[in-house]
PDB file of C-alpha atoms in Angstrom:
ATOM      1  CA  MET A 892     -22.073   6.084  35.018  1.00  0.00           C
ATOM      2  CA  ASN A 893     -21.039   4.024  32.008  1.00  0.00           C
ATOM      3  CA  GLN A 894     -22.089   6.841  29.681  1.00  0.00           C
ATOM      4  CA  VAL A 895     -19.826   9.262  31.588  1.00  0.00           C
ATOM      5  CA  ILE A 896     -16.883   6.867  31.241  1.00  0.00           C
ATOM      6  CA  ILE A 897     -17.515   6.389  27.515  1.00  0.00           C
ATOM      7  CA  TYR A 898     -17.786  10.154  27.004  1.00  0.00           C
ATOM      8  CA  SER A 899     -14.513  10.696  28.877  1.00  0.00           C
ATOM      9  CA  VAL A 900     -12.727   8.066  26.765  1.00  0.00           C
ATOM     10  CA  LEU A 901     -14.041   9.593  23.530  1.00  0.00           C
ATOM     11  CA  SER A 902     -12.982  13.073  24.641  1.00  0.00           C
ATOM     12  CA  PHE A 903      -9.479  11.811  25.433  1.00  0.00           C
ATOM     13  CA  SER A 904      -9.283  10.041  22.058  1.00  0.00           C
ATOM     14  CA  LEU A 905     -10.254  13.232  20.200  1.00  0.00           C
ATOM     15  CA  ALA A 906      -7.687  15.245  22.138  1.00  0.00           C
ATOM     16  CA  PHE A 907      -5.001  12.640  21.436  1.00  0.00           C
ATOM     17  CA  THR A 908      -5.860  12.672  17.711  1.00  0.00           C
ATOM     18  CA  SER A 909      -5.411  16.450  17.743  1.00  0.00           C
ATOM     19  CA  VAL A 910      -1.938  16.025  19.240  1.00  0.00           C
ATOM     20  CA  ILE A 911      -1.105  13.428  16.591  1.00  0.00           C
ATOM     21  CA  ARG A 912      -2.128  15.855  13.827  1.00  0.00           C
ATOM     22  CA  LYS A 913       0.224  18.515  15.233  1.00  0.00           C
ATOM     23  CA  GLU A 914       3.089  16.034  15.224  1.00  0.00           C
ATOM     24  CA  HIS A 915       2.527  14.945  11.622  1.00  0.00           C
ATOM     25  CA  LEU A 916       5.084  17.478  10.397  1.00  0.00           C
ATOM     26  CA  GLN A 917       7.809  15.158  11.735  1.00  0.00           C
ATOM     27  CA  GLN A 918       6.516  12.153   9.813  1.00  0.00           C
ATOM     28  CA  THR A 919       8.170  10.186   7.038  1.00  0.00           C
ATOM     29  CA  ASN A 920       5.606   9.414   4.331  1.00  0.00           C
ATOM     30  CA  ILE A 921       6.597   7.207   1.404  1.00  0.00           C
ATOM     31  CA  ILE A 922       4.736   6.102  -1.706  1.00  0.00           C
ATOM     32  CA  ILE A 923       5.764   2.824  -3.315  1.00  0.00           C
ATOM     33  CA  TYR A 924       4.083   2.121  -6.629  1.00  0.00           C
ATOM     34  CA  GLY A 925       4.407  -0.027  -9.712  1.00  0.00           C
ATOM     35  CA  PRO A 926       2.393  -2.477 -11.834  1.00  0.00           C
ATOM     36  CA  PRO A 927       0.600  -5.508 -10.375  1.00  0.00           C
ATOM     37  CA  GLY A 928       3.159  -8.080  -9.277  1.00  0.00           C
ATOM     38  CA  ALA A 929       6.045  -5.618  -8.984  1.00  0.00           C
ATOM     39  CA  GLY A 930       6.574  -6.460  -5.305  1.00  0.00           C
ATOM     40  CA  LYS A 931       5.157  -3.305  -3.714  1.00  0.00           C
ATOM     41  CA  GLY A 932       3.722  -5.095  -0.700  1.00  0.00           C
ATOM     42  CA  THR A 933       6.857  -7.111   0.018  1.00  0.00           C
ATOM     43  CA  GLN A 934       9.125  -4.068  -0.177  1.00  0.00           C
ATOM     44  CA  ALA A 935       6.725  -1.888   1.836  1.00  0.00           C
ATOM     45  CA  ASN A 936       6.705  -4.515   4.601  1.00  0.00           C
ATOM     46  CA  LYS A 937      10.499  -4.609   4.714  1.00  0.00           C
ATOM     47  CA  ILE A 938      10.761  -0.806   4.810  1.00  0.00           C
ATOM     48  CA  SER A 939       8.183  -0.548   7.588  1.00  0.00           C
ATOM     49  CA  GLU A 940      10.103  -3.075   9.676  1.00  0.00           C
ATOM     50  CA  VAL A 941      13.350  -1.099   9.362  1.00  0.00           C
ATOM     51  CA  ILE A 942      12.108   2.440   9.974  1.00  0.00           C
ATOM     52  CA  LYS A 943       8.923   1.609  11.929  1.00  0.00           C
ATOM     53  CA  LEU A 944       6.343   3.159   9.647  1.00  0.00           C
ATOM     54  CA  CYS A 945       2.683   2.296   9.208  1.00  0.00           C
ATOM     55  CA  HIS A 946       2.119   0.165   6.092  1.00  0.00           C
ATOM     56  CA  LEU A 947      -1.173   1.043   4.408  1.00  0.00           C
ATOM     57  CA  SER A 948      -1.939  -1.292   1.512  1.00  0.00           C
ATOM     58  CA  SER A 949      -4.853  -0.176  -0.626  1.00  0.00           C
ATOM     59  CA  GLY A 950      -5.167  -3.737  -1.898  1.00  0.00           C
ATOM     60  CA  GLN A 951      -5.401  -5.203   1.602  1.00  0.00           C
ATOM     61  CA  LEU A 952      -7.994  -2.630   2.662  1.00  0.00           C
ATOM     62  CA  ILE A 953     -10.084  -3.584  -0.359  1.00  0.00           C
ATOM     63  CA  ARG A 954      -9.680  -7.311   0.309  1.00  0.00           C
ATOM     64  CA  ASP A 955     -10.737  -6.793   3.923  1.00  0.00           C
ATOM     65  CA  VAL A 956     -13.972  -5.154   2.775  1.00  0.00           C
ATOM     66  CA  ILE A 957     -14.592  -7.936   0.242  1.00  0.00           C
ATOM     67  CA  ALA A 958     -13.890 -10.624   2.847  1.00  0.00           C
ATOM     68  CA  SER A 959     -16.483  -9.108   5.191  1.00  0.00           C
ATOM     69  CA  ASN A 960     -19.177  -9.929   2.602  1.00  0.00           C
ATOM     70  CA  GLN A 961     -21.622  -7.814   4.589  1.00  0.00           C
ATOM     71  CA  SER A 962     -22.627  -5.013   2.251  1.00  0.00           C
ATOM     72  CA  GLU A 963     -23.346  -3.966  -1.310  1.00  0.00           C
ATOM     73  CA  LEU A 964     -19.918  -2.318  -1.269  1.00  0.00           C
ATOM     74  CA  SER A 965     -18.155  -5.646  -0.679  1.00  0.00           C
ATOM     75  CA  THR A 966     -20.036  -7.216  -3.609  1.00  0.00           C
ATOM     76  CA  SER A 967     -19.309  -4.279  -5.908  1.00  0.00           C
ATOM     77  CA  LEU A 968     -15.624  -4.276  -5.016  1.00  0.00           C
ATOM     78  CA  LYS A 969     -15.353  -8.022  -5.643  1.00  0.00           C
ATOM     79  CA  ASP A 970     -16.892  -7.651  -9.100  1.00  0.00           C
ATOM     80  CA  LEU A 971     -14.423  -4.887  -9.983  1.00  0.00           C
ATOM     81  CA  VAL A 972     -11.411  -6.816  -8.676  1.00  0.00           C
ATOM     82  CA  ASP A 973     -12.402 -10.048 -10.444  1.00  0.00           C
ATOM     83  CA  ALA A 974     -12.682  -8.107 -13.720  1.00  0.00           C
ATOM     84  CA  GLY A 975      -9.268  -6.496 -13.257  1.00  0.00           C
ATOM     85  CA  GLU A 976     -10.736  -2.995 -12.963  1.00  0.00           C
ATOM     86  CA  LEU A 977      -9.460  -0.265 -10.655  1.00  0.00           C
ATOM     87  CA  ILE A 978     -11.487   0.815  -7.627  1.00  0.00           C
ATOM     88  CA  PRO A 979     -13.139   4.279  -7.918  1.00  0.00           C
ATOM     89  CA  ASP A 980     -11.024   7.080  -6.440  1.00  0.00           C
ATOM     90  CA  GLU A 981     -13.535   8.202  -3.842  1.00  0.00           C
ATOM     91  CA  ILE A 982     -13.833   4.721  -2.315  1.00  0.00           C
ATOM     92  CA  ILE A 983     -10.149   3.916  -1.941  1.00  0.00           C
ATOM     93  CA  THR A 984      -9.347   7.463  -0.786  1.00  0.00           C
ATOM     94  CA  LYS A 985     -11.955   7.236   1.963  1.00  0.00           C
ATOM     95  CA  LEU A 986     -10.647   3.834   3.102  1.00  0.00           C
ATOM     96  CA  LEU A 987      -7.066   5.112   3.324  1.00  0.00           C
ATOM     97  CA  SER A 988      -7.715   8.540   4.815  1.00  0.00           C
ATOM     98  CA  SER A 989      -9.655   6.950   7.680  1.00  0.00           C
ATOM     99  CA  LYS A 990      -6.490   5.046   8.671  1.00  0.00           C
ATOM    100  CA  ILE A 991      -3.930   7.861   8.553  1.00  0.00           C
ATOM    101  CA  ASP A 992      -4.871   9.330  11.947  1.00  0.00           C
ATOM    102  CA  SER A 993      -4.572   6.007  13.752  1.00  0.00           C
ATOM    103  CA  ILE A 994      -1.996   5.645  16.517  1.00  0.00           C
ATOM    104  CA  GLU A 995       0.031   3.084  14.565  1.00  0.00           C
ATOM    105  CA  CYS A 996       0.636   5.702  11.840  1.00  0.00           C
ATOM    106  CA  ILE A 997       1.975   8.388  14.175  1.00  0.00           C
ATOM    107  CA  ASN A 998       5.550   8.138  12.782  1.00  0.00           C
ATOM    108  CA  GLY A 999       4.418   8.194   9.170  1.00  0.00           C
ATOM    109  CA  THR A1000       3.078   5.914   6.483  1.00  0.00           C
ATOM    110  CA  ILE A1001       4.147   3.799   3.541  1.00  0.00           C
ATOM    111  CA  PHE A1002       1.391   4.001   0.937  1.00  0.00           C
ATOM    112  CA  ASP A1003       1.352   0.735  -1.011  1.00  0.00           C
ATOM    113  CA  GLY A1004      -0.727   0.756  -4.207  1.00  0.00           C
ATOM    114  CA  TYR A1005      -1.977   4.312  -3.727  1.00  0.00           C
ATOM    115  CA  PRO A1006      -2.032   6.744  -5.434  1.00  0.00           C
ATOM    116  CA  ARG A1007      -2.653   5.147  -8.832  1.00  0.00           C
ATOM    117  CA  ASN A1008      -3.377   8.307 -10.838  1.00  0.00           C
ATOM    118  CA  ILE A1009      -2.892  12.075 -10.781  1.00  0.00           C
ATOM    119  CA  ASN A1010      -6.248  12.788  -9.139  1.00  0.00           C
ATOM    120  CA  GLN A1011      -5.370  10.474  -6.264  1.00  0.00           C
ATOM    121  CA  SER A1012      -1.910  12.071  -6.021  1.00  0.00           C
ATOM    122  CA  ILE A1013      -3.405  15.525  -5.658  1.00  0.00           C
ATOM    123  CA  THR A1014      -5.916  14.241  -3.110  1.00  0.00           C
ATOM    124  CA  LEU A1015      -3.163  12.587  -1.054  1.00  0.00           C
ATOM    125  CA  ASP A1016      -1.180  15.845  -1.033  1.00  0.00           C
ATOM    126  CA  GLU A1017      -4.285  17.624   0.276  1.00  0.00           C
ATOM    127  CA  ILE A1018      -4.880  14.973   2.956  1.00  0.00           C
ATOM    128  CA  LEU A1019      -1.296  15.264   4.192  1.00  0.00           C
ATOM    129  CA  ASN A1020      -1.291  19.076   3.982  1.00  0.00           C
ATOM    130  CA  ASP A1021      -4.390  19.142   6.187  1.00  0.00           C
ATOM    131  CA  ARG A1022      -2.309  17.266   8.760  1.00  0.00           C
ATOM    132  CA  ASN A1023       0.733  19.552   8.441  1.00  0.00           C
ATOM    133  CA  SER A1024       2.600  16.752   6.716  1.00  0.00           C
ATOM    134  CA  LYS A1025       3.952  15.899   3.261  1.00  0.00           C
ATOM    135  CA  LEU A1026       5.481  13.141   1.161  1.00  0.00           C
ATOM    136  CA  THR A1027       9.133  12.273   1.686  1.00  0.00           C
ATOM    137  CA  ALA A1028       9.722  10.015  -1.318  1.00  0.00           C
ATOM    138  CA  ALA A1029       7.951   8.237  -4.173  1.00  0.00           C
ATOM    139  CA  ILE A1030       9.495   4.878  -5.115  1.00  0.00           C
ATOM    140  CA  GLU A1031       8.633   3.543  -8.576  1.00  0.00           C
ATOM    141  CA  LEU A1032       9.308  -0.169  -9.133  1.00  0.00           C
ATOM    142  CA  GLU A1033      10.027  -0.838 -12.801  1.00  0.00           C
ATOM    143  CA  ILE A1034       9.619  -4.344 -14.271  1.00  0.00           C
ATOM    144  CA  PRO A1035       8.839  -5.804 -17.754  1.00  0.00           C
ATOM    145  CA  ASP A1036       5.355  -7.183 -18.511  1.00  0.00           C
ATOM    146  CA  ASP A1037       6.490 -10.767 -19.192  1.00  0.00           C
ATOM    147  CA  VAL A1038       8.288 -10.928 -15.851  1.00  0.00           C
ATOM    148  CA  LEU A1039       5.199  -9.557 -14.110  1.00  0.00           C
ATOM    149  CA  ILE A1040       2.907 -12.213 -15.559  1.00  0.00           C
ATOM    150  CA  ARG A1041       5.319 -14.993 -14.540  1.00  0.00           C
ATOM    151  CA  ARG A1042       5.576 -13.562 -11.050  1.00  0.00           C
ATOM    152  CA  VAL A1043       1.864 -13.096 -10.519  1.00  0.00           C
ATOM    153  CA  SER A1044       0.929 -16.617 -11.541  1.00  0.00           C
ATOM    154  CA  GLY A1045       2.891 -17.919  -8.533  1.00  0.00           C
ATOM    155  CA  ARG A1046       1.836 -15.437  -5.853  1.00  0.00           C
ATOM    156  CA  LEU A1047       0.518 -16.683  -2.520  1.00  0.00           C
ATOM    157  CA  PHE A1048      -1.210 -14.677   0.207  1.00  0.00           C
ATOM    158  CA  HIS A1049      -2.020 -14.907   3.881  1.00  0.00           C
ATOM    159  CA  GLN A1050      -5.434 -13.267   3.860  1.00  0.00           C
ATOM    160  CA  ALA A1051      -5.577 -12.117   7.476  1.00  0.00           C
ATOM    161  CA  SER A1052      -2.219 -10.312   7.593  1.00  0.00           C
ATOM    162  CA  GLY A1053      -1.546  -9.463   3.950  1.00  0.00           C
ATOM    163  CA  ARG A1054       1.804 -11.295   3.985  1.00  0.00           C
ATOM    164  CA  THR A1055       2.864 -12.319   0.480  1.00  0.00           C
ATOM    165  CA  TYR A1056       4.900 -15.215  -0.870  1.00  0.00           C
ATOM    166  CA  HIS A1057       5.801 -16.703  -4.250  1.00  0.00           C
ATOM    167  CA  VAL A1058       6.202 -20.356  -5.133  1.00  0.00           C
ATOM    168  CA  ASP A1059       9.556 -19.632  -6.842  1.00  0.00           C
ATOM    169  CA  PHE A1060      10.949 -16.274  -5.684  1.00  0.00           C
ATOM    170  CA  ASN A1061       9.823 -16.092  -2.050  1.00  0.00           C
ATOM    171  CA  PRO A1062       8.422 -19.470  -1.000  1.00  0.00           C
ATOM    172  CA  PRO A1063       7.032 -20.138   2.474  1.00  0.00           C
ATOM    173  CA  LYS A1064       9.022 -22.469   4.705  1.00  0.00           C
ATOM    174  CA  VAL A1065       6.272 -25.067   4.375  1.00  0.00           C
ATOM    175  CA  SER A1066       4.365 -25.351   1.084  1.00  0.00           C
ATOM    176  CA  MET A1067       1.123 -23.293   1.030  1.00  0.00           C
ATOM    177  CA  THR A1068       1.545 -22.412   4.734  1.00  0.00           C
ATOM    178  CA  ASP A1069       2.056 -18.998   6.349  1.00  0.00           C
ATOM    179  CA  ASP A1070       5.439 -18.798   8.115  1.00  0.00           C
ATOM    180  CA  VAL A1071       4.026 -16.930  11.131  1.00  0.00           C
ATOM    181  CA  THR A1072       0.634 -18.492  11.860  1.00  0.00           C
ATOM    182  CA  GLY A1073       0.827 -21.856  10.091  1.00  0.00           C
ATOM    183  CA  GLU A1074      -2.465 -21.082   8.352  1.00  0.00           C
ATOM    184  CA  THR A1075      -3.144 -22.053   4.740  1.00  0.00           C
ATOM    185  CA  LEU A1076      -2.127 -19.610   2.008  1.00  0.00           C
ATOM    186  CA  SER A1077      -4.306 -18.790  -0.981  1.00  0.00           C
ATOM    187  CA  GLN A1078      -4.118 -17.464  -4.538  1.00  0.00           C
ATOM    188  CA  ARG A1079      -6.311 -14.634  -5.817  1.00  0.00           C
ATOM    189  CA  ASP A1080      -8.830 -14.917  -8.645  1.00  0.00           C
ATOM    190  CA  ASP A1081      -7.513 -11.679 -10.166  1.00  0.00           C
ATOM    191  CA  ASP A1082      -4.026 -13.203 -10.575  1.00  0.00           C
ATOM    192  CA  LYS A1083      -5.060 -15.260 -13.618  1.00  0.00           C
ATOM    193  CA  PRO A1084      -2.997 -14.379 -16.756  1.00  0.00           C
ATOM    194  CA  ASP A1085      -5.855 -12.785 -18.724  1.00  0.00           C
ATOM    195  CA  VAL A1086      -6.898 -10.683 -15.761  1.00  0.00           C
ATOM    196  CA  ILE A1087      -3.353  -9.596 -14.946  1.00  0.00           C
ATOM    197  CA  ARG A1088      -2.807  -8.459 -18.553  1.00  0.00           C
ATOM    198  CA  GLN A1089      -5.892  -6.277 -18.217  1.00  0.00           C
ATOM    199  CA  ARG A1090      -4.688  -4.939 -14.887  1.00  0.00           C
ATOM    200  CA  ILE A1091      -1.281  -4.058 -16.349  1.00  0.00           C
ATOM    201  CA  SER A1092      -2.967  -2.236 -19.238  1.00  0.00           C
ATOM    202  CA  VAL A1093      -5.176  -0.248 -16.877  1.00  0.00           C
ATOM    203  CA  TYR A1094      -2.194   0.523 -14.633  1.00  0.00           C
ATOM    204  CA  LYS A1095      -0.141   1.936 -17.504  1.00  0.00           C
ATOM    205  CA  GLU A1096      -2.992   4.161 -18.617  1.00  0.00           C
ATOM    206  CA  GLN A1097      -3.757   5.484 -15.145  1.00  0.00           C
ATOM    207  CA  ALA A1098      -0.342   5.565 -13.481  1.00  0.00           C
ATOM    208  CA  GLY A1099       1.813   6.612 -16.413  1.00  0.00           C
ATOM    209  CA  PRO A1100       1.776  10.350 -15.542  1.00  0.00           C
ATOM    210  CA  LEU A1101       2.756   9.725 -11.889  1.00  0.00           C
ATOM    211  CA  ALA A1102       6.485   9.658 -12.644  1.00  0.00           C
ATOM    212  CA  ALA A1103       6.470  13.171 -14.132  1.00  0.00           C
ATOM    213  CA  PHE A1104       4.275  14.421 -11.280  1.00  0.00           C
ATOM    214  CA  TYR A1105       6.647  13.237  -8.541  1.00  0.00           C
ATOM    215  CA  GLU A1106       9.782  14.009 -10.521  1.00  0.00           C
ATOM    216  CA  SER A1107       8.637  17.626 -10.671  1.00  0.00           C
ATOM    217  CA  LYS A1108       8.491  17.582  -6.869  1.00  0.00           C
ATOM    218  CA  GLY A1109      12.017  16.173  -6.632  1.00  0.00           C
ATOM    219  CA  ILE A1110      10.963  13.061  -4.693  1.00  0.00           C
ATOM    220  CA  LEU A1111      10.817  10.373  -7.415  1.00  0.00           C
ATOM    221  CA  ARG A1112      13.168   7.407  -7.010  1.00  0.00           C
ATOM    222  CA  ARG A1113      13.170   4.762  -9.767  1.00  0.00           C
ATOM    223  CA  VAL A1114      14.164   1.220  -8.759  1.00  0.00           C
ATOM    224  CA  ASN A1115      14.733  -1.866 -10.918  1.00  0.00           C
ATOM    225  CA  GLY A1116      12.280  -4.425  -9.531  1.00  0.00           C
ATOM    226  CA  THR A1117      13.447  -7.491 -11.475  1.00  0.00           C
ATOM    227  CA  GLY A1118      15.871  -8.914  -8.890  1.00  0.00           C
ATOM    228  CA  ASP A1119      15.172 -11.100  -5.873  1.00  0.00           C
ATOM    229  CA  VAL A1120      13.487  -9.647  -2.795  1.00  0.00           C
ATOM    230  CA  ASN A1121      16.675  -8.725  -0.944  1.00  0.00           C
ATOM    231  CA  SER A1122      18.502  -7.214  -3.907  1.00  0.00           C
ATOM    232  CA  VAL A1123      15.481  -5.066  -4.762  1.00  0.00           C
ATOM    233  CA  PHE A1124      15.230  -3.982  -1.129  1.00  0.00           C
ATOM    234  CA  ASN A1125      18.880  -2.910  -1.176  1.00  0.00           C
ATOM    235  CA  GLU A1126      18.155  -0.743  -4.213  1.00  0.00           C
ATOM    236  CA  VAL A1127      15.035   0.681  -2.574  1.00  0.00           C
ATOM    237  CA  TRP A1128      16.947   1.435   0.622  1.00  0.00           C
ATOM    238  CA  ASN A1129      19.791   3.108  -1.266  1.00  0.00           C
ATOM    239  CA  ALA A1130      17.257   5.234  -3.122  1.00  0.00           C
ATOM    240  CA  LEU A1131      15.568   6.258   0.129  1.00  0.00           C
ATOM    241  CA  GLU A1132      18.912   7.266   1.635  1.00  0.00           C
ATOM    242  CA  LEU A1133      19.146   9.973  -1.021  1.00  0.00           C
ATOM    243  CA  THR A1134      16.342  11.777   0.813  1.00  0.00           C
ATOM    244  CA  GLN A1135      16.520  13.621   4.136  1.00  0.00           C
ATOM    245  CA  PHE A1136      14.795  11.678   6.934  1.00  0.00           C
ATOM    246  CA  ASN A1137      14.150  13.587  10.168  1.00  0.00           C
TER     247      ASN A1137
END
């Protein structure tokens, strides 16, 4: 009897996923990208709260796998992150694509930290095309290297939710404590100055061509990311309003 119930639930889930795929054409899908410490996660969270989109952070997906500490993959990813290296395309693409068909992403997705290079951009286009969907906008956060390094050295994270803070620019209400849960915040090993310099260098090499790629599609929006959280969000929001949202 239990097997019949499980089969019925799985059949319903597959049918519902099919309906979701048909509705993807009405989605709003946004990319927000920029160098490490540019504020992608913070801005993506604020956008998702306003227009009720699914926030998919490639960094958080990776950290979740590392935190599980239950496979060779988690160990390999930790070694790459600690060294400031980028995660191989096939791994991060698989992690993200598995989330796109979830119920929470039915209205569309904000892709935070992905794509990082042209190959990933092409792959994302293919993933969305397979779901009768497409990108609405690509937001590029621009910020000087010296500002990035200063920002990153003060970043704080709530591991479970991915919420981000900064000791100077966006401090929690209580020092080293998450505003929502009251749990202790942490700093990441890959936010050390030497590691962040390496990450910025790798980012520039890999992500440099993205601007031309999305500009050719007419969806690129450049935003100055050097202000405080709210002023940057206002610029991001104004840039998004230049596009047509259904």
